[in-house]
Short mmCIF file of C-alpha atoms in Angstrom, two decimals:
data_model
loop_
_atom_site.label_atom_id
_atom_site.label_comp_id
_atom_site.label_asym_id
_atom_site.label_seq_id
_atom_site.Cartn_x
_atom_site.Cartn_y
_atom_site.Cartn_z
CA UNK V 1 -1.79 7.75 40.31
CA UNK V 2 0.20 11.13 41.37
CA UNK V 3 -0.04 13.90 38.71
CA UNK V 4 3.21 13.43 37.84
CA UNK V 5 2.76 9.85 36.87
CA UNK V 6 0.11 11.24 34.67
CA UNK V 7 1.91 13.59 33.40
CA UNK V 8 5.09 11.00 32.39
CA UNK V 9 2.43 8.65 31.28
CA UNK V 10 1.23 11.42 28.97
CA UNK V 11 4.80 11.77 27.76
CA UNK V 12 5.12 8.38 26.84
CA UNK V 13 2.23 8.05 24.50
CA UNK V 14 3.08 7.22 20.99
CA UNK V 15 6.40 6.92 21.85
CA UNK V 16 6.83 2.79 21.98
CA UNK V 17 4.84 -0.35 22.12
CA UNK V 18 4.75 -0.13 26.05
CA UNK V 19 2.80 2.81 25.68
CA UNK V 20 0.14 3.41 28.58
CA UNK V 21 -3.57 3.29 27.21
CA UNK V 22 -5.22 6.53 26.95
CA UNK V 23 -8.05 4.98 28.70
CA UNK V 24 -5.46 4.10 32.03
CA UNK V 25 -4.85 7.84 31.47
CA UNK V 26 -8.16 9.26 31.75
CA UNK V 27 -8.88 6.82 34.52
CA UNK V 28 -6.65 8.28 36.63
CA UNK V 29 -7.22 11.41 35.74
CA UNK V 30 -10.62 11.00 37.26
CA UNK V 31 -9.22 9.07 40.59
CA UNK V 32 -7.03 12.44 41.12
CA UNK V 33 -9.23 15.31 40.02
CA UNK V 34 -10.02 16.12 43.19
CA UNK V 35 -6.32 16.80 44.72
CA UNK V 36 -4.84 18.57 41.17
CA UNK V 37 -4.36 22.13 41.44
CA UNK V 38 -5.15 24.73 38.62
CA UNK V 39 -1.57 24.71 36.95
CA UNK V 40 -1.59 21.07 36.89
CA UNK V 41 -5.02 20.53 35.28
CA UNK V 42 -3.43 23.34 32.80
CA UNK V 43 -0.66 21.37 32.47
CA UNK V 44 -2.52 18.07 31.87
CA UNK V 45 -4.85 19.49 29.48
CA UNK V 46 -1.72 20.72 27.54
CA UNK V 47 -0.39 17.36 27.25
CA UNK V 48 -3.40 16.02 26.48
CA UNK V 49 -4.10 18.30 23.47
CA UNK V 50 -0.44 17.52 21.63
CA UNK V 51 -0.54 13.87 22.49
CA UNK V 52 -3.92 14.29 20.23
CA UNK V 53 -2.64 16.56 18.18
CA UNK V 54 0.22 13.85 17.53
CA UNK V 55 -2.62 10.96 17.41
CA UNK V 56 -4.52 12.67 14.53
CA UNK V 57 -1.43 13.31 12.50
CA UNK V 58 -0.13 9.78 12.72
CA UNK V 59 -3.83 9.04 11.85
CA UNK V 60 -3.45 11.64 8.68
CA UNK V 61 -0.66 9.82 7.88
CA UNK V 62 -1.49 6.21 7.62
CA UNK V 63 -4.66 8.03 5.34
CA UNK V 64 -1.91 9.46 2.70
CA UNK V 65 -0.34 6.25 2.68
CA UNK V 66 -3.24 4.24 2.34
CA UNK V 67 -4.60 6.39 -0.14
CA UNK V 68 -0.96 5.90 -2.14
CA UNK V 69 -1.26 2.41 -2.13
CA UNK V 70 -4.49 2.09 -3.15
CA UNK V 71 -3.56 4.48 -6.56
CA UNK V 72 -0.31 2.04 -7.05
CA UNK V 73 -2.63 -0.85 -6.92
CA UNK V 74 -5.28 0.30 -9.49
CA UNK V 75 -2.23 1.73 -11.83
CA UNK V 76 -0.25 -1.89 -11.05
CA UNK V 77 -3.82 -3.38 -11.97
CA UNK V 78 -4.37 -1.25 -14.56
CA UNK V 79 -0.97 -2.31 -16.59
CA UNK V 80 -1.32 -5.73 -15.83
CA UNK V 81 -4.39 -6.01 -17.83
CA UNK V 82 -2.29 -3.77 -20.41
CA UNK V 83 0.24 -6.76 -20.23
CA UNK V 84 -2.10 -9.38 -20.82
CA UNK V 85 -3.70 -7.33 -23.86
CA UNK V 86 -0.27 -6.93 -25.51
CA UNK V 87 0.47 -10.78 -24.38
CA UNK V 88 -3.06 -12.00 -25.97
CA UNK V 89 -2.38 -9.69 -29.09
CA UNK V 90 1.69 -11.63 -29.95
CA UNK V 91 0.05 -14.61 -28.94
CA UNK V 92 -2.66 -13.71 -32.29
CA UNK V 93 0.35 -12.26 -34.06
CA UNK V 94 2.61 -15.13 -33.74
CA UNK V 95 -0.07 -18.52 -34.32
CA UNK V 96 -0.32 -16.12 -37.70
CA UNK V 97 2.98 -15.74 -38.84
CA UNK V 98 3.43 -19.53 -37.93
CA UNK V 99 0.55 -20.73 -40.23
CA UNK V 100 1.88 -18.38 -43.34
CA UNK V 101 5.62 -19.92 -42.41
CA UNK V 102 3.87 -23.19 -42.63
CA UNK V 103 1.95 -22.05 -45.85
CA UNK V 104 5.47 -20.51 -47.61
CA UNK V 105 7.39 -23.84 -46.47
CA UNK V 106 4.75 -25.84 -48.22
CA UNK V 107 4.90 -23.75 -51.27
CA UNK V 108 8.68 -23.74 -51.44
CA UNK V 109 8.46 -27.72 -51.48
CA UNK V 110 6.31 -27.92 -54.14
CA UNK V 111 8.15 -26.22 -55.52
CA UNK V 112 11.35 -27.59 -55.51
CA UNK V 113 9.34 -30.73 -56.12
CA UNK V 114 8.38 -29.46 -59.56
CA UNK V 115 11.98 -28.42 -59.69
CA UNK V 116 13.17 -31.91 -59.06
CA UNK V 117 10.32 -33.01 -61.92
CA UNK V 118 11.90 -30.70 -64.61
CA UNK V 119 15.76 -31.10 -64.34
CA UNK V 120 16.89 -33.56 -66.04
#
């Protein structure tokens, strides 16, 4: 692979899906060593360090962002089980107020039971 080849394929990492491999890369690299002249190993090497330069901030990247969605998880975890405490706790609150509704219902027909007993 010519040097410029290299050099375009160097370009074109990170850049799409079609992407050469920076394995295809350093194999040529190796078939051509021999016929490169100083400014284009320089100019290579260049490459080479930004396109890595580029790879580890992508990589620093996807860390922040995993690293964010991992702390929404835990705090959409974390009030979840807050909703299912307050859920539990209405659940106790209401099953009470139903059985002293039932209790004051009862007591209200007795007593208009007794009512009914005492008017003439």
């Amino acid at each position: 692979m010519p040097v410029e080849d290299i050099l375009a394929s160097l370009a074109a990492v990170g850049t799409n899906e079609n992407e050469p491999s920076l394995e295809d890369i350093m194999s040529a690299l190796e078939t051509e060593q021999d016929t490169m002249n100083e400014d284009e190993v320089a100019e290579i090497m260049g490459m080479m360090e930004e396109v890595l330069d580029a790879q580890m901030q992508k990589t620093e990247i996807i860390k922040q962002s995993t690293e964010q969605n991992k702390k929404r998880l835990e705090e959409e975890k974390s009030r979840r089980i807050q909703m299912e405490e307050i859920c539990t706790r209405l659940t106790a609150v209401a099953e009470k107020a139903e059985g002293i509704v039932a209790e004051k219902a009862e007591e209200i027909g007795k007593t208009e039971h007794l009512e009914d007993k005492l008017d003439p």
